[in-house]
Coordinates of C-alpha atoms in Angstrom, one line a residue:
Chain A
M166 CA -31.5 8.5 0.1
S167 CA -30.4 7.4 -3.4
V168 CA -28.0 8.7 -6.0
T169 CA -29.8 9.5 -9.2
I170 CA -28.3 9.4 -12.7
A171 CA -28.4 13.2 -12.7
E172 CA -26.2 13.2 -9.6
V173 CA -23.8 10.7 -11.1
E174 CA -23.5 13.1 -14.1
H175 CA -22.9 16.1 -11.7
I176 CA -20.2 14.2 -9.7
A177 CA -18.5 12.9 -13.0
D178 CA -18.4 16.5 -14.2
L179 CA -16.8 17.7 -10.9
A180 CA -14.3 14.8 -11.2
R181 CA -13.6 15.6 -14.9
L182 CA -14.7 12.1 -16.0
Q183 CA -16.8 11.3 -19.0
L184 CA -19.0 8.3 -18.4
T185 CA -20.9 6.2 -20.9
D186 CA -24.6 5.5 -20.2
D187 CA -23.8 2.0 -19.0
E188 CA -21.1 3.3 -16.7
K189 CA -23.6 5.9 -15.2
K190 CA -26.1 3.1 -14.5
T191 CA -23.4 0.8 -13.0
Y192 CA -21.9 3.6 -10.8
A193 CA -25.3 4.8 -9.6
G194 CA -26.1 1.3 -8.4
Q195 CA -22.7 0.7 -6.8
L196 CA -22.5 4.1 -5.2
N197 CA -26.0 3.6 -3.7
S198 CA -25.0 0.3 -2.1
I199 CA -21.7 1.6 -0.8
L200 CA -23.3 4.8 0.5
A201 CA -26.1 2.8 2.1
Y202 CA -23.4 0.8 4.0
M203 CA -21.8 4.0 5.1
E204 CA -25.0 5.2 6.6
K205 CA -24.1 3.2 9.7
L206 CA -21.8 6.1 10.8
G207 CA -25.0 8.1 11.4
K208 CA -25.7 5.8 14.4
L209 CA -22.7 7.4 16.3
D210 CA -23.1 10.6 18.2
T211 CA -20.0 12.6 17.3
S212 CA -21.3 16.0 18.3
K213 CA -18.5 16.4 20.9
V214 CA -15.7 14.8 18.8
E215 CA -13.0 16.9 17.1
P216 CA -12.3 15.7 13.5
L217 CA -8.9 14.0 13.0
S218 CA -7.5 15.3 9.8
H219 CA -3.9 14.1 10.2
I220 CA -2.8 11.1 12.2
T221 CA 0.5 12.5 13.5
E222 CA -1.1 15.8 14.5
T223 CA 2.2 17.5 14.0
V224 CA 1.9 21.2 13.0
N225 CA 4.2 23.6 11.4
V226 CA 7.2 21.5 10.4
L227 CA 9.8 24.1 9.5
R228 CA 13.0 23.9 7.6
A229 CA 15.8 26.2 6.7
D230 CA 15.0 28.5 3.8
S231 CA 18.0 27.4 1.8
E232 CA 18.6 26.8 -1.9
T233 CA 18.6 23.2 -3.2
P234 CA 19.0 22.1 -6.7
P235 CA 15.7 21.8 -8.6
L236 CA 14.7 18.8 -10.7
P237 CA 16.4 19.1 -14.1
A238 CA 13.9 21.0 -16.3
E239 CA 14.7 19.1 -19.4
K240 CA 13.9 15.8 -17.8
V241 CA 10.6 17.1 -16.4
L242 CA 9.6 18.6 -19.7
G243 CA 10.7 15.4 -21.4
N244 CA 7.5 13.9 -20.0
A245 CA 5.2 16.4 -21.5
P246 CA 2.7 15.1 -24.1
D247 CA 3.2 18.3 -26.0
R248 CA 5.5 21.2 -25.4
S249 CA 6.8 24.4 -26.9
G250 CA 10.3 25.2 -25.9
K251 CA 10.3 25.3 -22.1
F252 CA 6.5 25.4 -21.8
F253 CA 3.8 22.7 -21.6
R254 CA 1.4 23.1 -24.6
V255 CA -2.4 22.6 -24.2
P256 CA -5.2 23.6 -26.5
R257 CA -6.1 27.3 -26.5
V258 CA -7.9 28.3 -23.4
V259 CA -9.1 31.9 -24.2
G260 CA -10.3 33.6 -27.4
D261 CA -11.5 32.1 -30.6
R262 CA -10.3 28.7 -31.7
Chain B
M257 CA 18.0 -18.8 0.1
T258 CA 17.1 -16.0 2.6
F259 CA 19.0 -12.8 2.9
P260 CA 21.0 -13.7 6.0
D261 CA 22.3 -16.9 4.3
A262 CA 23.1 -15.1 1.1
R263 CA 24.9 -12.4 2.9
R264 CA 27.0 -14.9 5.0
R265 CA 28.0 -16.8 1.9
L266 CA 28.7 -13.6 0.0
L267 CA 30.9 -12.2 2.7
G268 CA 32.5 -15.6 3.2
G269 CA 33.5 -15.7 -0.5
E270 CA 31.4 -18.7 -1.3
L271 CA 29.1 -16.8 -3.6
T272 CA 29.2 -13.6 -5.7
C273 CA 26.5 -11.0 -5.7
E274 CA 26.4 -11.4 -9.5
S275 CA 25.6 -15.1 -9.2
I276 CA 22.9 -14.4 -6.6
V277 CA 21.3 -11.9 -9.0
R278 CA 21.7 -14.2 -12.0
E279 CA 19.8 -17.0 -10.2
R280 CA 16.9 -14.7 -9.5
L281 CA 16.8 -13.4 -13.1
D282 CA 16.6 -17.0 -14.3
L283 CA 13.7 -17.6 -12.0
I284 CA 11.9 -14.5 -13.1
R285 CA 12.2 -15.7 -16.7
S286 CA 10.9 -19.2 -15.8
K287 CA 8.0 -17.9 -13.7
K288 CA 6.9 -15.2 -16.2
S289 CA 3.4 -16.6 -16.2
L290 CA 2.9 -15.3 -12.6
N291 CA 2.9 -11.8 -14.2
A292 CA 4.5 -10.5 -11.0
F293 CA 6.9 -8.1 -12.7
L294 CA 6.1 -5.1 -14.9
D295 CA 9.8 -4.3 -15.5
V296 CA 12.9 -6.3 -14.9
Y297 CA 16.2 -4.4 -14.6
A298 CA 18.3 -7.3 -15.8
D299 CA 21.4 -5.5 -17.1
E300 CA 21.4 -2.8 -14.5
A301 CA 21.0 -5.3 -11.6
S302 CA 23.9 -7.4 -12.9
A303 CA 26.1 -4.4 -13.3
R304 CA 25.3 -3.2 -9.8
A305 CA 26.0 -6.7 -8.5
R306 CA 29.5 -6.6 -10.0
E307 CA 30.1 -3.3 -8.3
I308 CA 29.0 -4.7 -5.0
D309 CA 31.3 -7.7 -5.5
G310 CA 34.1 -5.3 -5.8
R311 CA 33.1 -3.7 -2.5
V312 CA 32.8 -7.1 -0.8
R313 CA 36.4 -7.8 -1.9
A314 CA 37.5 -4.4 -0.6
G315 CA 35.6 -5.0 2.7
T316 CA 33.4 -1.9 2.2
A317 CA 30.1 -3.6 1.3
G318 CA 26.9 -2.0 2.8
P319 CA 24.5 -3.6 5.2
L320 CA 22.2 -5.0 2.5
A321 CA 24.9 -6.4 0.2
G322 CA 23.6 -9.8 -0.9
M323 CA 19.9 -8.6 -0.9
V324 CA 17.9 -8.8 -4.2
I325 CA 14.8 -6.6 -3.8
A326 CA 11.8 -5.8 -6.0
L327 CA 9.8 -2.6 -5.8
K328 CA 6.1 -2.1 -6.3
D329 CA 5.7 0.0 -9.4
I330 CA 4.3 3.0 -7.5
L331 CA 7.8 3.9 -6.3
C332 CA 10.0 6.2 -8.4
V333 CA 13.3 5.1 -9.7
K334 CA 15.3 7.8 -11.6
D335 CA 15.3 7.4 -15.4
H336 CA 12.8 4.5 -15.2
R337 CA 9.1 4.4 -16.0
V338 CA 6.6 4.2 -13.1
T339 CA 3.2 2.9 -14.1
C340 CA 1.2 2.5 -10.9
G341 CA -0.5 -0.4 -12.7
S342 CA -2.3 2.2 -14.8
R343 CA -2.4 3.3 -18.5
I344 CA -2.7 7.0 -17.5
L345 CA 1.0 7.5 -16.8
G346 CA 1.8 6.5 -20.4
D347 CA 5.6 6.4 -20.8
F348 CA 6.3 8.7 -17.8
I349 CA 9.9 8.5 -16.8
S350 CA 10.7 9.5 -13.2
P351 CA 13.2 12.4 -13.0
Y352 CA 14.2 11.4 -9.4
D353 CA 14.6 8.5 -7.0
A354 CA 12.2 7.9 -4.1
T355 CA 14.0 8.3 -0.8
V356 CA 13.5 4.6 0.0
V357 CA 15.2 3.7 -3.3
R358 CA 18.1 6.0 -2.6
R359 CA 18.5 4.4 0.8
L360 CA 18.4 0.8 -0.5
V361 CA 20.9 1.6 -3.2
D362 CA 23.2 3.3 -0.7
A363 CA 23.0 0.1 1.5
D364 CA 24.0 -2.0 -1.5
A365 CA 20.8 -3.8 -2.1
V366 CA 20.2 -4.8 -5.7
I367 CA 17.0 -3.6 -7.2
I368 CA 15.9 -6.3 -9.6
G369 CA 12.7 -4.7 -11.1
K370 CA 9.2 -3.3 -10.6
T371 CA 6.3 -5.4 -9.5
N372 CA 2.7 -5.5 -10.8
M373 CA -0.1 -4.0 -8.7
D374 CA -3.8 -2.9 -8.6
E375 CA -4.1 0.4 -10.4
F376 CA -3.0 3.2 -8.1
A377 CA -2.9 0.7 -5.3
M378 CA -6.7 0.4 -5.3
G379 CA -7.8 -3.2 -5.0
S380 CA -7.5 -6.3 -2.9
S381 CA -7.0 -8.9 -5.6
N382 CA -4.7 -7.5 -8.2
E383 CA -7.5 -7.8 -10.7
N384 CA -7.4 -4.0 -11.2
S385 CA -4.0 -3.9 -12.9
A386 CA -4.0 -2.4 -16.4
F387 CA -1.3 -5.0 -17.2
G388 CA -3.3 -8.1 -16.2
P389 CA -3.6 -9.9 -12.8
V390 CA -0.8 -11.5 -10.9
L391 CA -1.3 -15.2 -10.1
N392 CA -0.9 -16.5 -6.5
P393 CA 2.2 -18.9 -6.5
A394 CA 0.4 -21.0 -3.9
D395 CA -2.5 -21.6 -6.3
P396 CA -2.5 -19.9 -9.7
A397 CA -6.3 -20.1 -9.9
R398 CA -6.4 -17.7 -7.0
V399 CA -5.7 -14.1 -6.4
P400 CA -2.4 -13.0 -4.7
G401 CA -4.3 -10.3 -2.9
G402 CA -3.7 -6.6 -3.4
S403 CA -2.7 -4.1 -4.0
S404 CA 1.0 -5.1 -3.6
G405 CA 0.2 -8.5 -5.1
G406 CA 3.2 -8.5 -7.5
S407 CA 5.5 -7.8 -4.6
A408 CA 4.0 -10.6 -2.4
A409 CA 4.0 -13.1 -5.2
A410 CA 7.5 -12.3 -6.3
V411 CA 8.8 -13.0 -2.7
A412 CA 6.6 -16.1 -2.3
A413 CA 7.9 -17.5 -5.6
G414 CA 11.5 -16.6 -4.8
L415 CA 11.9 -14.2 -7.7
A416 CA 13.2 -11.6 -5.2
M417 CA 14.4 -12.1 -1.6
T418 CA 12.4 -9.1 -0.4
A419 CA 10.2 -6.5 -1.9
L420 CA 8.8 -3.1 -1.0
G421 CA 5.0 -2.7 -1.1
T422 CA 2.8 0.1 0.0
D423 CA -0.1 -0.1 2.5
T424 CA -3.0 2.3 2.5
G425 CA -5.6 -0.1 3.9
G426 CA -3.9 -3.4 4.0
S427 CA -2.1 -3.5 0.7
I428 CA 1.1 -5.0 2.1
R429 CA -0.4 -7.3 4.9
Q430 CA -3.3 -8.7 2.9
P431 CA -1.3 -10.0 -0.1
A432 CA 1.5 -11.2 2.3
S433 CA -1.1 -13.2 4.1
L434 CA -2.7 -14.6 0.9
C435 CA 0.7 -15.6 -0.6
G436 CA 2.3 -16.9 2.6
V437 CA 5.0 -14.4 3.2
V438 CA 5.8 -11.7 5.9
G439 CA 4.6 -8.1 5.3
L440 CA 4.9 -5.1 7.5
K441 CA 3.1 -1.8 7.4
P442 CA 5.2 0.6 9.5
T443 CA 3.9 3.4 11.7
Y444 CA 2.6 6.3 9.7
G445 CA 5.7 8.6 9.4
R446 CA 8.3 5.9 10.0
V447 CA 9.2 5.7 6.3
S448 CA 9.5 8.7 4.0
R449 CA 6.8 8.8 1.3
Y450 CA 8.9 11.0 -1.0
G451 CA 8.8 9.4 -4.4
L452 CA 5.8 7.2 -3.6
V453 CA 2.9 8.1 -6.0
A454 CA 0.1 9.3 -3.7
F455 CA -3.2 7.5 -3.3
A456 CA -4.4 8.6 0.2
S457 CA -1.8 10.7 1.8
S458 CA -2.9 10.4 5.5
F459 CA -2.9 6.6 5.1
D460 CA -0.1 5.6 2.7
Q461 CA 3.0 4.0 4.1
I462 CA 5.8 2.1 2.4
G463 CA 6.9 -1.2 4.0
P464 CA 8.9 -4.4 3.4
I465 CA 7.7 -7.9 2.3
G466 CA 10.1 -10.9 2.9
S467 CA 10.0 -14.6 3.4
T468 CA 11.1 -14.2 7.0
V469 CA 10.5 -11.7 9.8
E470 CA 14.3 -11.1 10.0
E471 CA 14.4 -10.0 6.3
T472 CA 11.7 -7.5 6.7
A473 CA 13.4 -6.1 9.9
S474 CA 16.7 -5.7 7.9
V475 CA 15.0 -3.7 5.2
L476 CA 13.0 -1.5 7.7
S477 CA 16.2 -0.5 9.5
V478 CA 17.6 0.9 6.2
I479 CA 14.4 2.6 4.8
A480 CA 13.1 4.1 8.0
G481 CA 14.0 7.5 9.4
H482 CA 13.4 11.2 8.9
D483 CA 13.6 12.8 5.4
P484 CA 13.5 16.5 4.8
C485 CA 11.5 15.8 1.6
D486 CA 8.6 14.4 3.6
S487 CA 7.4 16.7 6.3
T488 CA 5.3 13.9 7.8
S489 CA 8.3 11.6 8.3
S490 CA 9.3 11.2 11.9
D491 CA 12.6 12.0 13.5
S492 CA 12.2 9.4 16.2
P493 CA 15.4 7.2 16.3
V494 CA 15.6 4.1 14.1
P495 CA 16.6 1.0 16.1
D496 CA 18.6 -1.9 14.6
Y497 CA 15.4 -4.0 14.2
A498 CA 17.1 -7.2 13.0
G499 CA 19.7 -7.0 15.7
S500 CA 17.1 -6.8 18.4
L501 CA 15.3 -10.0 17.3
G502 CA 15.5 -13.2 19.2
G503 CA 14.1 -11.9 22.6
D504 CA 11.4 -14.0 24.0
V505 CA 7.7 -13.0 24.7
S506 CA 7.8 -13.9 28.3
G507 CA 5.8 -11.3 30.4
M508 CA 4.5 -9.6 27.3
R509 CA 0.8 -8.5 27.5
I510 CA -1.1 -9.5 24.4
G511 CA -4.6 -8.4 23.7
I512 CA -7.2 -10.3 21.6
P513 CA -9.8 -7.9 20.2
K514 CA -13.0 -9.8 20.2
E515 CA -14.4 -7.8 17.3
Y516 CA -11.8 -9.4 15.0
F517 CA -13.3 -12.9 15.6
P518 CA -16.9 -12.5 14.3
P519 CA -19.2 -15.5 14.1
G520 CA -18.7 -15.6 10.3
L521 CA -14.9 -15.9 10.4
D522 CA -13.5 -18.8 8.4
P523 CA -13.1 -21.5 11.0
E524 CA -9.7 -22.6 9.7
V525 CA -8.4 -19.0 9.9
R526 CA -9.9 -18.7 13.4
G527 CA -8.3 -22.0 14.4
A528 CA -4.8 -20.9 13.1
V529 CA -4.9 -17.6 14.9
M530 CA -6.0 -19.2 18.2
K531 CA -3.2 -21.7 17.8
A532 CA -0.7 -18.8 17.4
V533 CA -2.2 -17.2 20.5
D534 CA -1.5 -20.6 22.3
V535 CA 2.1 -20.5 21.1
L536 CA 2.5 -17.0 22.7
R537 CA 0.8 -18.1 25.9
E538 CA 3.2 -21.1 26.1
G539 CA 6.0 -18.6 25.6
G540 CA 5.0 -16.8 28.7
A541 CA 2.9 -14.0 27.4
T542 CA -0.3 -12.9 29.2
I543 CA -3.3 -13.1 27.0
T544 CA -6.4 -10.9 27.6
E545 CA -9.5 -10.4 25.6
I546 CA -10.1 -6.7 24.8
S547 CA -12.6 -4.7 22.9
L548 CA -12.2 -2.1 20.1
P549 CA -15.8 -0.9 20.2
H550 CA -15.7 1.2 17.0
S551 CA -14.5 -1.7 14.8
E552 CA -17.8 -2.0 12.9
Y553 CA -17.3 1.6 11.6
M554 CA -13.8 1.1 10.2
I555 CA -14.5 0.0 6.6
A556 CA -17.1 2.8 6.1
T557 CA -14.7 5.4 7.7
Y558 CA -11.8 4.2 5.7
Y559 CA -13.6 4.2 2.3
I560 CA -15.0 7.7 2.9
L561 CA -11.6 9.3 3.9
S562 CA -9.3 7.3 1.5
T563 CA -11.5 7.9 -1.5
A564 CA -11.8 11.6 -0.7
E565 CA -8.0 11.9 -0.5
A566 CA -7.7 9.9 -3.7
S567 CA -10.1 12.0 -5.6
S568 CA -8.0 15.0 -4.7
N569 CA -4.6 13.4 -5.3
L570 CA -5.6 11.9 -8.7
A571 CA -6.8 15.3 -9.9
R572 CA -3.2 15.8 -11.1
Y573 CA -3.6 13.4 -14.0
D574 CA -5.0 15.9 -16.4
G575 CA -3.0 15.0 -19.6
A576 CA -1.4 18.5 -19.6
R577 CA 2.1 18.0 -18.1
Y578 CA 2.8 14.3 -18.2
G579 CA 1.2 11.0 -18.8
R580 CA -1.3 10.0 -21.4
R581 CA -3.1 12.7 -23.4
A582 CA -6.2 12.0 -25.5
E583 CA -5.8 12.3 -29.3
D584 CA -6.9 15.6 -30.9
P585 CA -8.7 17.3 -28.0
A586 CA -11.3 19.8 -29.1
D587 CA -10.5 22.1 -26.3
L588 CA -8.9 22.0 -22.8
Q589 CA -12.0 20.6 -21.1
D590 CA -12.2 17.8 -23.7
L591 CA -8.5 17.1 -23.1
Y592 CA -9.1 16.7 -19.4
L593 CA -12.2 14.6 -19.8
R594 CA -11.0 12.2 -22.4
S595 CA -7.4 11.9 -21.1
R596 CA -8.8 10.9 -17.7
S597 CA -11.7 8.7 -18.9
E598 CA -9.5 6.8 -21.3
G599 CA -6.6 6.5 -18.9
F600 CA -8.2 5.4 -15.6
G601 CA -9.6 1.9 -15.0
A602 CA -13.1 1.1 -13.6
E603 CA -12.1 0.8 -9.9
V604 CA -10.1 4.1 -9.9
K605 CA -13.0 5.9 -11.5
R606 CA -15.4 4.4 -9.0
R607 CA -13.2 5.6 -6.1
I608 CA -12.7 9.1 -7.6
M609 CA -16.5 9.3 -8.0
L610 CA -17.1 8.2 -4.4
G611 CA -14.4 10.5 -3.1
T612 CA -15.8 13.5 -5.1
Y613 CA -19.3 12.7 -3.8
V614 CA -18.3 12.6 -0.1
L615 CA -16.5 15.9 -0.5
S616 CA -19.2 17.6 -2.6
S617 CA -21.3 20.5 -1.4
G618 CA -24.2 19.2 0.7
Y619 CA -22.6 15.9 1.6
Y620 CA -19.2 17.0 3.1
D621 CA -20.5 17.2 6.7
A622 CA -22.5 13.9 6.5
Y623 CA -19.6 11.9 5.1
Y624 CA -16.2 13.4 5.1
L625 CA -16.3 15.4 8.3
K626 CA -18.2 12.6 10.0
G627 CA -15.5 10.2 8.8
Q628 CA -12.8 12.3 10.3
K629 CA -14.6 12.4 13.7
V630 CA -15.1 8.6 13.7
R631 CA -11.4 8.2 12.8
R632 CA -10.6 9.9 16.1
L633 CA -12.8 7.5 18.0
I634 CA -11.1 4.6 16.3
R635 CA -7.7 5.9 17.2
E636 CA -8.8 6.4 20.8
D637 CA -10.0 2.8 20.9
F638 CA -6.4 1.7 20.2
D639 CA -4.9 4.2 22.7
R640 CA -7.1 2.6 25.4
A641 CA -6.2 -0.9 24.2
F642 CA -2.5 -0.2 24.3
A643 CA -2.7 1.3 27.8
G644 CA -3.0 -2.3 29.1
T645 CA -1.3 -4.3 26.3
D646 CA 1.9 -4.4 24.4
C647 CA 0.4 -5.6 21.1
L648 CA -2.8 -7.2 19.7
I649 CA -3.2 -10.5 17.7
T650 CA -5.8 -10.8 15.0
P651 CA -6.4 -12.6 11.7
T652 CA -4.9 -10.6 8.8
T653 CA -7.8 -11.5 6.4
P654 CA -11.2 -13.1 7.0
T655 CA -10.5 -15.9 4.4
T656 CA -7.5 -17.4 2.6
A657 CA -6.9 -16.6 -1.1
F658 CA -10.1 -16.4 -3.1
A659 CA -10.6 -17.3 -6.7
F660 CA -10.3 -14.9 -9.6
G661 CA -13.6 -13.3 -10.5
E662 CA -15.1 -14.2 -7.1
K663 CA -15.5 -10.6 -5.8
I664 CA -14.6 -8.3 -8.7
D665 CA -18.3 -7.5 -9.7
D666 CA -19.3 -6.5 -6.2
P667 CA -17.1 -3.6 -4.9
L668 CA -18.5 -3.6 -1.4
T669 CA -17.7 -7.3 -0.9
M670 CA -14.2 -6.7 -2.1
Y671 CA -13.9 -3.7 0.3
L672 CA -14.9 -6.0 3.2
S673 CA -11.9 -8.2 2.6
D674 CA -9.8 -5.3 4.2
I675 CA -11.9 -5.5 7.4
F676 CA -9.0 -6.5 9.7
T677 CA -6.3 -4.4 8.1
V678 CA -7.7 -0.8 7.6
S679 CA -7.6 -0.1 11.4
A680 CA -3.8 0.2 11.4
N681 CA -4.0 2.8 8.7
L682 CA -6.9 4.7 10.4
A683 CA -5.0 4.8 13.7
G684 CA -1.5 5.2 12.1
I685 CA -0.1 2.2 14.0
P686 CA 2.2 -0.5 12.7
G687 CA 1.0 -4.0 11.7
I688 CA 2.7 -7.1 10.5
S689 CA 1.3 -10.2 8.9
V690 CA 3.2 -13.5 9.5
P691 CA 2.3 -16.8 7.9
F692 CA 1.1 -19.5 10.3
G693 CA 0.0 -22.8 8.8
R694 CA -2.3 -23.5 5.9
D695 CA -5.9 -24.4 5.4
G696 CA -7.5 -27.6 4.1
K697 CA -6.8 -26.4 0.5
N698 CA -3.2 -25.9 1.3
L699 CA -3.5 -22.1 1.2
P700 CA -1.5 -19.9 3.5
I701 CA -3.0 -18.3 6.6
G702 CA -1.7 -15.0 8.0
V703 CA -1.7 -13.8 11.6
Q704 CA -1.6 -10.1 12.2
V705 CA 0.2 -8.4 15.1
L706 CA -0.8 -4.7 15.7
G707 CA 1.4 -2.5 17.9
K708 CA 1.9 0.9 19.4
H709 CA 3.1 3.9 17.3
F710 CA 6.8 3.4 16.5
D711 CA 7.0 0.1 18.3
E712 CA 7.8 -2.1 15.3
A713 CA 10.5 -3.8 17.5
T714 CA 7.7 -5.5 19.5
L715 CA 5.9 -6.6 16.3
F716 CA 9.1 -8.2 15.0
R717 CA 9.7 -10.0 18.3
V718 CA 6.2 -11.4 18.5
A719 CA 6.0 -12.3 14.8
S720 CA 9.4 -14.0 14.9
H721 CA 8.2 -16.1 17.9
I722 CA 5.1 -17.1 16.0
E723 CA 7.1 -17.8 12.9
K724 CA 9.4 -20.2 14.6
Q725 CA 6.5 -22.3 16.0
Q726 CA 4.8 -23.2 12.7
P727 CA 2.0 -25.7 13.2
K728 CA 2.6 -29.2 11.7
N729 CA 0.7 -29.8 8.5
E730 CA -2.3 -32.0 9.5

């Protein structure tokens, strides 16, 4: 199997990345060689193996539902590229521009 | 001057913390060309040192008084920027301290600054930093390793006594090996990840780098332990690691995994590791060859799972709430696309692409789910190995430090330089790299000790034994 330029474009779209034509070509080639290397996992029979999603396998770590001080809003909003009062501002999402 | 010396002289009134810090600040200035630091906290560190001097006089100094430590710039320090070696965070200022930072400060360590790194900890050579590569103090024409290359280089050059790095697939141990210092990746869950900017959350772990095993042990005792802010941090008790050093290796059962000594292994690296094994045998340890049969699948499994996690974690950099935003976005989609594409470097984009691919519809089962299953097989290999051994000895890296530009155009070749380190992250076990001799080019060689979950004490003991029996330079 081989990753086509069209697939690279689809993956870039899912990842919200905009690639130049050169980048698309480079990544297609590199993804193909990396994925070809990964094909070796296919040699292993894992039909009876449970996936390991978390290494400690602890479940349901609980804590008391008590109040703790939040991060200072002004400091957090201070990092916003654009804001309006206590809101983050982004370009209009709905309606006419 | 190592931390135990500095501490003894500080508590004995021979030195002040302020003078210890000043000496390191002077060195940082004179070794600026190494590019090891992204930020130096000169005034703040000096002020902190004076406070600590007051506590030394009052007899209330903390356990790390006298230590000057640097932090990889992926750890949050309140009211300071954190860059992750990337342009995308722009002038982001952290509103809080990482738990490890809080603990270091409470123990009276002085934080001297932030070290350079591969962007988002993705890389094995430090060539992926948006702020230029770090040079290896052992040979400035060669890479310091990555991704914690700035931390390892800073310790190797004496710019800081110790440093914190992070290790997702070898990013503490590999640069420690290439720079000739000691680096520990603790057990997954041993150290809180709160305030560590996430790369691959089921692999990431913070750990110490030092010029001696004892220094790394002193740091681990302070930073380890449960933290309510990280639900994956363990509540298993934290021993006094430095205090328990000095035991011998007599009667210890040490395994040599044959898959870590492939025919292509650099003969000088092989020779050094086998010499370290001899040292342990002479110390009374029992050496047995063992097998970790799924070793050949480790790199593939690691790069499937870690890139998948990264593609998800790095989705947060959208230019909306913090970090860099593209100029004059046409609409929200354009804001996302351009902020991310302009902000991320080539390797980060490559891994986001790979991770998105293995998680995408139609490929999820063949790659991501398969990777999770093989991860279990790899962990079971280690469970079996540790049923009959106390720890394993391997090379840390297949070669000593390589030259700039040697692997950067071929990502797969670069990925393969992590071949001996990713296993500890896949299995969640601790691993330490300790320098042992040099090759014909006078470049440091590292020996890796891998241990059981939460058995860092054994790693320190074995590494300390190896450290004391350095081979004579031939």
